[in-house]
Coordinates of C-alpha atoms in Angstrom, one line a residue:
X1 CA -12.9 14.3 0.0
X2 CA -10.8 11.6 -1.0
X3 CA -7.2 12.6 -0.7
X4 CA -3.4 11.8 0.4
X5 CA -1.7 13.3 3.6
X6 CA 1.9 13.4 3.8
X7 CA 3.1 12.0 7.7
X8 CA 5.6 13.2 10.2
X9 CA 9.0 11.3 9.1
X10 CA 11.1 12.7 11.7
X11 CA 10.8 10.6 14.8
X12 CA 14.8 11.1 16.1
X13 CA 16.0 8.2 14.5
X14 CA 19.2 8.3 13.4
X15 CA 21.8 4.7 11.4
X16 CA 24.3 5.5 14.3
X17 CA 22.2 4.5 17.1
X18 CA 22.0 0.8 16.0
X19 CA 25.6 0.5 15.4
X20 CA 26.1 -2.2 18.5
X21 CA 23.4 -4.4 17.2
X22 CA 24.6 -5.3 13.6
X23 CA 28.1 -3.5 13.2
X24 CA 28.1 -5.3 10.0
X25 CA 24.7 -4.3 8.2
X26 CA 25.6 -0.7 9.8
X27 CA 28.2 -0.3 8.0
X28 CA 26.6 -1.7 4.8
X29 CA 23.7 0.8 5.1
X30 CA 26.2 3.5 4.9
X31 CA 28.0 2.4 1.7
X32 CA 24.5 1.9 -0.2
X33 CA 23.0 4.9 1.2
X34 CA 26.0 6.8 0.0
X35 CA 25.3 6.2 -3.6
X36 CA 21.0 6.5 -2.9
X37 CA 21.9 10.3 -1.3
X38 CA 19.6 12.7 -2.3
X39 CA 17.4 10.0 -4.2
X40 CA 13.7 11.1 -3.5
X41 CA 11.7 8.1 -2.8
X42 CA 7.7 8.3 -2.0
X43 CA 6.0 5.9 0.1
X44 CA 2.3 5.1 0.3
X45 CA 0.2 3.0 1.8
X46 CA -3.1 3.0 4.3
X47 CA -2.6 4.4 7.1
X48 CA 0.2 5.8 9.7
X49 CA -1.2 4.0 13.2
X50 CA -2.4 0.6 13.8
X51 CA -0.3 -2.2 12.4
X52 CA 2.6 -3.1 11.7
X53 CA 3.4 -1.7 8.2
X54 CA 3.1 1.7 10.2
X55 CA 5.4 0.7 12.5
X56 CA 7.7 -0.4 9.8
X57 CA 7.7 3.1 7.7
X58 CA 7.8 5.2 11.0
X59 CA 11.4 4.0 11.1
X60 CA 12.3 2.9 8.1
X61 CA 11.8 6.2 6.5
X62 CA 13.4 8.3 9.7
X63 CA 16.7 6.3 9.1
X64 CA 16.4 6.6 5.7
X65 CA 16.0 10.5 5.7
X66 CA 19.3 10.3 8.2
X67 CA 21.5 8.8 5.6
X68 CA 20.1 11.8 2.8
X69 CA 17.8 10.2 1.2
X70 CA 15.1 12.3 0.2
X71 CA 11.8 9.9 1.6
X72 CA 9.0 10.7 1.9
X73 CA 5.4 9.3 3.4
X74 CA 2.0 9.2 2.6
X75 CA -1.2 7.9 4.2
X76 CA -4.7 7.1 2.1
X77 CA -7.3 9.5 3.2
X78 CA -10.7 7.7 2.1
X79 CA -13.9 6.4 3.2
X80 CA -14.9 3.6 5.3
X81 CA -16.4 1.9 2.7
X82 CA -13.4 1.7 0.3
X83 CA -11.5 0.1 3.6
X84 CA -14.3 -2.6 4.3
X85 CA -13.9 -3.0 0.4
X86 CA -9.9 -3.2 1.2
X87 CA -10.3 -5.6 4.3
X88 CA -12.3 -8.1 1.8
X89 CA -9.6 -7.8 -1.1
X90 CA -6.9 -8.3 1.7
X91 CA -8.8 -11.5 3.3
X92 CA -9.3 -12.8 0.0
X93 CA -5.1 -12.4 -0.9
X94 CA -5.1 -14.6 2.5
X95 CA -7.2 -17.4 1.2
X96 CA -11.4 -16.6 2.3
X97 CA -13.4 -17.8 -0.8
X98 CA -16.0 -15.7 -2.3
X99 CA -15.9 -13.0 -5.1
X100 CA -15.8 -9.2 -5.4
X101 CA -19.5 -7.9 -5.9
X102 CA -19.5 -5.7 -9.1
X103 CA -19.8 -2.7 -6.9
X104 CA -17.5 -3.5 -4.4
X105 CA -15.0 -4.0 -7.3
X106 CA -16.5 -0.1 -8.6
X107 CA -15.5 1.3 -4.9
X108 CA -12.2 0.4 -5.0
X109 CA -11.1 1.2 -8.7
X110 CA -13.1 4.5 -8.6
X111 CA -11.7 5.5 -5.2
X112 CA -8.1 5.3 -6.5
X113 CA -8.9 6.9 -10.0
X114 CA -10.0 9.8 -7.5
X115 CA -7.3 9.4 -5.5
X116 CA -4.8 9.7 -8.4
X117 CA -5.7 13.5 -8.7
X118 CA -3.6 14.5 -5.7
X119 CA -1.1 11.5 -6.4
X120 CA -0.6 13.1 -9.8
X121 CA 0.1 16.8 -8.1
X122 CA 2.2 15.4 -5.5
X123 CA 4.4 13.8 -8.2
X124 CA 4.3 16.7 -10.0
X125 CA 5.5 18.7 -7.2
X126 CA 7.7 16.0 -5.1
X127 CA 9.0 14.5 -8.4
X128 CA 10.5 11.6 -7.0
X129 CA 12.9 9.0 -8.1
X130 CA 11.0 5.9 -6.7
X131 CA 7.4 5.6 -5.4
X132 CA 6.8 2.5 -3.2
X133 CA 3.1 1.6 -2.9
X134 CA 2.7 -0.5 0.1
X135 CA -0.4 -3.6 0.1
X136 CA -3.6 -3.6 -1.8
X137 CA -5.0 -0.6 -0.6
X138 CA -3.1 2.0 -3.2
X139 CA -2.4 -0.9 -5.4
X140 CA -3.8 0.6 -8.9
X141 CA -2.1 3.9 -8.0
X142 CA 0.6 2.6 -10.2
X143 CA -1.4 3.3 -13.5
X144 CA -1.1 6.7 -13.1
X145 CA 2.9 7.1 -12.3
X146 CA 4.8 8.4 -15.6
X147 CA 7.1 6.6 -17.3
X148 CA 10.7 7.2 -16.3
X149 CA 9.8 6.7 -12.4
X150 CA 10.3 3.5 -10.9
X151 CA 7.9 1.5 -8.8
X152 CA 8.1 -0.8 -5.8
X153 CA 4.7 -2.9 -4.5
X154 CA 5.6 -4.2 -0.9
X155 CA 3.3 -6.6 -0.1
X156 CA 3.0 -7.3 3.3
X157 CA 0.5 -10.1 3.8
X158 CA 0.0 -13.7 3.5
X159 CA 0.4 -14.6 -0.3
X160 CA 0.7 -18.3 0.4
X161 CA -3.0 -19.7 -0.5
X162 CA -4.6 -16.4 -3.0
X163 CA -8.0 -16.9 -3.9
X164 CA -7.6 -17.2 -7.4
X165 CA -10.2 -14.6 -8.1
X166 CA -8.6 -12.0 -6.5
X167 CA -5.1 -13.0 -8.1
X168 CA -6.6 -12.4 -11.4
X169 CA -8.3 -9.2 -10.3
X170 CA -5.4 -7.6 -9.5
X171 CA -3.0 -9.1 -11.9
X172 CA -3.3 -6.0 -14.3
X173 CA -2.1 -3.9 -10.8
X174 CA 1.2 -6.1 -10.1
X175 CA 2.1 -6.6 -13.9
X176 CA 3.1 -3.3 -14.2
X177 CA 5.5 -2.8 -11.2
X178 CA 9.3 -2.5 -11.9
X179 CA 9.6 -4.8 -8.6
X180 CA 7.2 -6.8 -6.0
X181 CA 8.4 -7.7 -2.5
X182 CA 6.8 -10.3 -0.1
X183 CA 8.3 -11.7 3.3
X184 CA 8.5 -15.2 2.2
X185 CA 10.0 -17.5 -0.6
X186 CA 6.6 -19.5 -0.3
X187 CA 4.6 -16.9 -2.0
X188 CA 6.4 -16.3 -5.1
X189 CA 4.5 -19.2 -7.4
X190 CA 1.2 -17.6 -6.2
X191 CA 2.3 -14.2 -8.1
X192 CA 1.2 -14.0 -11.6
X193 CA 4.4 -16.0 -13.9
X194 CA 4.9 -12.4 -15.4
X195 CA 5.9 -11.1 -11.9
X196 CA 7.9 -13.7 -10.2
X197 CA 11.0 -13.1 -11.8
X198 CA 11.0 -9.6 -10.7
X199 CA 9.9 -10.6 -6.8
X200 CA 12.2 -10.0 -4.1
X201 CA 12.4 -11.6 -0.6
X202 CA 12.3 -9.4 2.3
X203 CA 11.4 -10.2 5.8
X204 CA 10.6 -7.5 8.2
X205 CA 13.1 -5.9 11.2
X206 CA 11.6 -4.2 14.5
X207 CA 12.9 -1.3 16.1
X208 CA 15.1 -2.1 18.8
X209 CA 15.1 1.3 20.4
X210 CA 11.6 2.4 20.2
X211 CA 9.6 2.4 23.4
X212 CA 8.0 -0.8 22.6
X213 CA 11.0 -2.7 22.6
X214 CA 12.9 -1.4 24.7
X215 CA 13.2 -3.1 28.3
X216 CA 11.4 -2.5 30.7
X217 CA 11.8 -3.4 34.4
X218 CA 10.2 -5.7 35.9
X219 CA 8.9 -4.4 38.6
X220 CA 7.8 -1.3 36.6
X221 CA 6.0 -3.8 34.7
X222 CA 4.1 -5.4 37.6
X223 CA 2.7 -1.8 38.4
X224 CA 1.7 -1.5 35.4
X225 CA -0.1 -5.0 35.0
X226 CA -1.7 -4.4 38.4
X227 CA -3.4 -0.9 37.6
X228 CA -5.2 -2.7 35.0
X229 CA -6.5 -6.0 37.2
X230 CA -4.3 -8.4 36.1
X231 CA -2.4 -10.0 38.8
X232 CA 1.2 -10.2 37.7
X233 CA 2.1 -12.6 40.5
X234 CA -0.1 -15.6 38.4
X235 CA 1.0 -16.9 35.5
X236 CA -0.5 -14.8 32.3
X237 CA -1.2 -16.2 28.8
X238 CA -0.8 -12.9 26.3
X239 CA -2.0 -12.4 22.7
X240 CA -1.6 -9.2 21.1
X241 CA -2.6 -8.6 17.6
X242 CA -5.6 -7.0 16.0
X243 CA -9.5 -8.3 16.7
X244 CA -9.1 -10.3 13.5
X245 CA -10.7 -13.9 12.5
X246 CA -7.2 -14.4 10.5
X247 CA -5.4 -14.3 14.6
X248 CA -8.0 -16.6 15.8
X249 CA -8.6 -15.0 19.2
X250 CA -12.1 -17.3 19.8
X251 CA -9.3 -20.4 19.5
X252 CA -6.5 -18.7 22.2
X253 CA -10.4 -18.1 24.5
X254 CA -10.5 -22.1 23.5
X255 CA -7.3 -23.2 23.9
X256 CA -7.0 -21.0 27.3
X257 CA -10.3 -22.4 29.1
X258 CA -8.5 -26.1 28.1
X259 CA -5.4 -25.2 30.0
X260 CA -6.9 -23.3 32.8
X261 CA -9.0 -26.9 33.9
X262 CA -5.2 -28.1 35.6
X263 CA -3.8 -24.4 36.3
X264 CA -6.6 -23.1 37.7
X265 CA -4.9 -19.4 38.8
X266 CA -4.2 -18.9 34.6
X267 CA -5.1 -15.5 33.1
X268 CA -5.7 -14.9 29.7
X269 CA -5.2 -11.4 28.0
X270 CA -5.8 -10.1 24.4
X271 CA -4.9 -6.8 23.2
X272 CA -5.8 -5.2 20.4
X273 CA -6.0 -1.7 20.5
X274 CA -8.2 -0.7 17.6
X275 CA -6.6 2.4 15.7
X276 CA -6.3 1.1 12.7
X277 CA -8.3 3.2 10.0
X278 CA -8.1 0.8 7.3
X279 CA -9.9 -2.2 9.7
X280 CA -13.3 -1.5 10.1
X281 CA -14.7 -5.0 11.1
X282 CA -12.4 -5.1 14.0
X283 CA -15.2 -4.1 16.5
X284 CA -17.4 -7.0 15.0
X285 CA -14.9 -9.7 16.0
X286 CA -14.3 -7.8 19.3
X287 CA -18.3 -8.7 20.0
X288 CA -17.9 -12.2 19.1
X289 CA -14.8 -12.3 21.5
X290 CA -16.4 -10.4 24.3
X291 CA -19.4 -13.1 24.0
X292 CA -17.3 -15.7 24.0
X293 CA -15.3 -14.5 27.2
X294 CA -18.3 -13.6 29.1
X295 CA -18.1 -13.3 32.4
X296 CA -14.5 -14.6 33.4
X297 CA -12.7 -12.8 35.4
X298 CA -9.4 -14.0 34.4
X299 CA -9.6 -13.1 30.9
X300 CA -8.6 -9.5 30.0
X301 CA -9.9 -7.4 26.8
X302 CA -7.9 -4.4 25.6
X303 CA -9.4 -2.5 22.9
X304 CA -9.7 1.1 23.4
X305 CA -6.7 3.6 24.5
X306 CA -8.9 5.2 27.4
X307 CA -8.6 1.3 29.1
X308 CA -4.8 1.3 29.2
X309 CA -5.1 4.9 31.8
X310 CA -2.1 7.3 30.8
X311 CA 0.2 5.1 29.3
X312 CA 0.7 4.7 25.7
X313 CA -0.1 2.1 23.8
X314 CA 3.9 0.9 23.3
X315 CA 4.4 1.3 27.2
X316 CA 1.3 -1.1 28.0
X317 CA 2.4 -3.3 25.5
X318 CA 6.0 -3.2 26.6
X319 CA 4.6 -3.7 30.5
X320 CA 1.9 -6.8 29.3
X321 CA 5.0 -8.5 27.7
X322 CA 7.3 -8.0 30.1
X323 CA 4.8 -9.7 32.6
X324 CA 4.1 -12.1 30.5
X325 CA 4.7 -16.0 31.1
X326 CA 3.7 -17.3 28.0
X327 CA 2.5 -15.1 24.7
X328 CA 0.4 -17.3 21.9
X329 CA 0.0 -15.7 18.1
X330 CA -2.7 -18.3 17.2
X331 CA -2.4 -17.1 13.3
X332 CA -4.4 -18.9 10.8
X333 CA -3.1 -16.5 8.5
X334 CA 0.1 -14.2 8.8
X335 CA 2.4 -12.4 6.4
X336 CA 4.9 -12.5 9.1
X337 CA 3.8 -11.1 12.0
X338 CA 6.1 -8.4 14.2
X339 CA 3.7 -8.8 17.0
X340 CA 5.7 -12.5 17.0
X341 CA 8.7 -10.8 16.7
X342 CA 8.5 -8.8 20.0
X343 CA 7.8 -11.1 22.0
X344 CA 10.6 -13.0 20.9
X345 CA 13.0 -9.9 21.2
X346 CA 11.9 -9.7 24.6
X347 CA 12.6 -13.4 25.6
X348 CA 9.4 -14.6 25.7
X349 CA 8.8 -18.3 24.6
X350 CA 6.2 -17.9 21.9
X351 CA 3.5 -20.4 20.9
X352 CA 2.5 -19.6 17.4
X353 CA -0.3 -20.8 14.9
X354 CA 1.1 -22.8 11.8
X355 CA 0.9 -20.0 9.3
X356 CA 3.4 -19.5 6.5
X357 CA 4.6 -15.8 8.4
X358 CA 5.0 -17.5 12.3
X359 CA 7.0 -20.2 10.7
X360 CA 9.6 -17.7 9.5
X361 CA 10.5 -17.1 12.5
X362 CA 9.5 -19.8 14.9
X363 CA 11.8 -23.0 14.3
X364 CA 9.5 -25.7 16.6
X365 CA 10.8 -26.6 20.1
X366 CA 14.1 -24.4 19.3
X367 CA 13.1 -20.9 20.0
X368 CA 9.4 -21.2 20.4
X369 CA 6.3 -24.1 19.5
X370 CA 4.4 -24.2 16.7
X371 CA 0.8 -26.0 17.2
X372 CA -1.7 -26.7 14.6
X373 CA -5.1 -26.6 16.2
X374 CA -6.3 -25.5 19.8
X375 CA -5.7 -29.0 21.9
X376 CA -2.1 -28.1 20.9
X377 CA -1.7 -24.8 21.9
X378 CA -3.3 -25.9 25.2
X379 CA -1.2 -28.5 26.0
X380 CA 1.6 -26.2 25.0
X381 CA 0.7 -23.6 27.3
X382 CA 0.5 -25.9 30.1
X383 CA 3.8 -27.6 29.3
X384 CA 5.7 -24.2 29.3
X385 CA 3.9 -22.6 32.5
X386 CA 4.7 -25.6 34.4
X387 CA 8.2 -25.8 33.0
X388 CA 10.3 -22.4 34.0
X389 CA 13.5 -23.9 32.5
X390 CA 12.0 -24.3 29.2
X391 CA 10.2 -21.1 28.9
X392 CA 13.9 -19.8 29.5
X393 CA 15.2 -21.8 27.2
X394 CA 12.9 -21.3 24.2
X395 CA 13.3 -17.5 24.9
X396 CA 16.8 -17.1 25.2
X397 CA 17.2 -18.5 22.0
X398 CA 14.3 -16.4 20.2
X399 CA 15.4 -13.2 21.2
X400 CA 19.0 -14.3 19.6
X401 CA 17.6 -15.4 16.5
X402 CA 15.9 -11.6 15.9
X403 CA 19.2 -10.5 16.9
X404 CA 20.9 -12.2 13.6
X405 CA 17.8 -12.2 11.5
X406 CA 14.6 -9.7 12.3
X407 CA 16.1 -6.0 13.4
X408 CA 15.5 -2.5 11.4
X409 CA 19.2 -2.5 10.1
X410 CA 19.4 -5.4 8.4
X411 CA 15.6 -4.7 7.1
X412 CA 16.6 -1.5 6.2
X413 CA 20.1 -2.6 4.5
X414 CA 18.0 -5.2 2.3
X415 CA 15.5 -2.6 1.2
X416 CA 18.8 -0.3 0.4
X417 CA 19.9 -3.1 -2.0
X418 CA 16.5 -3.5 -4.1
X419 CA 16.4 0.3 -4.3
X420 CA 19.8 0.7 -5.7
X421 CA 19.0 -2.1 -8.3
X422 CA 15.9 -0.5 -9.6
X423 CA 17.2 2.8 -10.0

């Protein structure tokens, strides 16, 4: 049965606890969300684990709820064959040629005319002020919302290079939104001319205080690395981000065996715990990589929780970062990428992939490289493990710019604003 569960919004997080980060958007939030009090806004999107617009709503909507605001969140229940259907309409908003098959066009306009039974009941019953449908996924959901509620479509992805087929396809789905919002400036002219005028820019904010990015000690860290074979006393190339062609893992396998010819102790790991309902060709990549890693024993594959022993996912990925040397997001594609964004926080020089999202954030040879193709990111790898002074350079200066730019309040303040001028 094809239906919509509401999530857990309540996960402790309250506006005061960021005060010492940005006193200034703190105080901001708390003048807009004075007049939004008791506004009842409704989220949806895919799914509540596994990426990063999860991450996103688990706190955005927890502070939200702190200020009085009536939000709520909730999660696509549906088949797998409506997310492979998804995963193709969301790799085709990111540039891969090709069409949508009649059917698979069938599957994902029938799936959401089920799915807008229990939307329309939940409406019905929650009657809220502003629903905010988050990526492709629920995109035609907003057919069925009666007039005199507002709508918000939060795209998340890469909308630099559409294939135009899909733009077209989907055109009827953003026309009728009261607002879009993307990550980036760049992908407005790709919106259809009747939408641009009512697109707003919003780049993403991490949580500094959830157990992710948090610090971690060092040495803590090192245990942690060391249960799991990698030996944190060598230098380690990291990649974390979903089994994903778009992230290019085969090219950070490439660009590592490159580097490791002159630093022959290097280590190469890539994690990508697969949770993510809404990604179901992530363990067909993960095959290609496996083959491709073969039998080294310097490079490391995370994909399963029951790899990782007890700890949770956010403490191994706190632990692999904080033992890091070097982290590479090798993105052909990205919307913007948090995964980028932590690492940064956490002082790491990054190496990232010239995609519109990575160069949002990276600034080249100022807090992190950017390299086009896989000789560069070798070379950059082996300029940065050999050079200790850099690395500490590059990543003093990254985690300052998500200071200013890439944390939940200000992310949270700007989403504030957009609500306050629709309703």
């Amino acid at each position: 049965m094809i239906e919509l569960i509401q999530c857990k919004t309540d996960i402790g997080r309250k506006l005061e606890s960021y005060k010492d980060f940005l006193p200034v958007d703190y105080r901001s939030c708390f003048k807009h969300g004075r007049i939004l009090k008791g506004k009842k806004i409704m989220h949806v999107n895919a799914t509540h684990k596994g990426g990063g617009v999860a991450e996103l709503l688990a706190t955005q909507i927890s502070l939200e709820r702190s200020m009085g605001i009536d939000s709520r969140w909730f999660v696509m229940d549906a088949p797998d064959t409506f997310f492979r259907v998804t995963k193709k309409i969301h790799n085709m908003t990111q540039g891969l040629p090709g069409r949508l098959t009649m059917k698979e066009a069938l599957t994902y306009l029938d799936t959401n005319q089920e799915l807008s039974l229990p939307f329309l009941q939940i409406l019905n019953t929650v009657k809220p002020d502003l629903v905010v449908i988050h990526d492709p996924q629920p995109m035609p959901l907003v057919k069925y919302v009666p007039a005199g509620i507002k709508t918000i479509l939060r795209l998340h992805i890469d909308f630099s290079e559409p294939n135009p087929r899909i733009t077209k396809f989907l055109t009827p789905f953003l026309s009728n939104y009261s607002r879009i919002i993307i990550s980036s400036k760049n992908y407005i002219p790709e919106l259809p001319k009747n939408v641009q005028k009512r697109t707003t820019v919003i780049m993403p904010g991490i949580d500094p205080l959830s157990e992710k990015n948090r610090p971690m000690a060092r040495e803590k860290a090192r245990i942690i690395t060391k249960q799991l074979g990698i030996d944190p006393d060598r230098p380690i190339v990291l990649q974390v981000s979903r089994f994903d062609p778009w992230k290019d893992p085969l090219g950070v396998i490439e660009a590592y065996s490159m580097a490791k010819l002159e630093i022959q102790n290097l280590q190469l790991v890539l994690a990508g715990i697969i949770q993510a309902k809404d990604d179901p060709g992530a363990r067909l990549i993960l095959e290609k990589v496996k083959k491709r890693a073969g039998t080294d024993p310097d490079i490391f594959l995370f994909w399963d929780q029951s790899q990782i022993n007890s700890n949770s996912v956010d403490c191994f990925v706190s632990a692999i970062l904080t033992a890091s040397t070097v982290v590479i997001q090798k993105s052909i594609k990205e919307g913007f990428g948090l995964t980028i964004t932590e690492a940064m926080w956490k002082g790491k020089p990054v190496i990232g992939g010239n995609a519109s999202g990575v160069r949002l954030q990276i600034i080249n040879n100022r807090n992190g490289m950017i390299v086009s193709n896989t000789l560069m990111a070798a070379k950059a790898i082996i300029k940065l493990v050999r050079n200790p002074k850099l690395r500490n350079k590059l990543g003093k200066a990254a985690r300052l710019s998500v200071q200013k730019r890439f944390l939940q309040p200000k992310y949270l303040l700007e989403n504030l604003k957009v609500y306050k001028q629709v309703l």
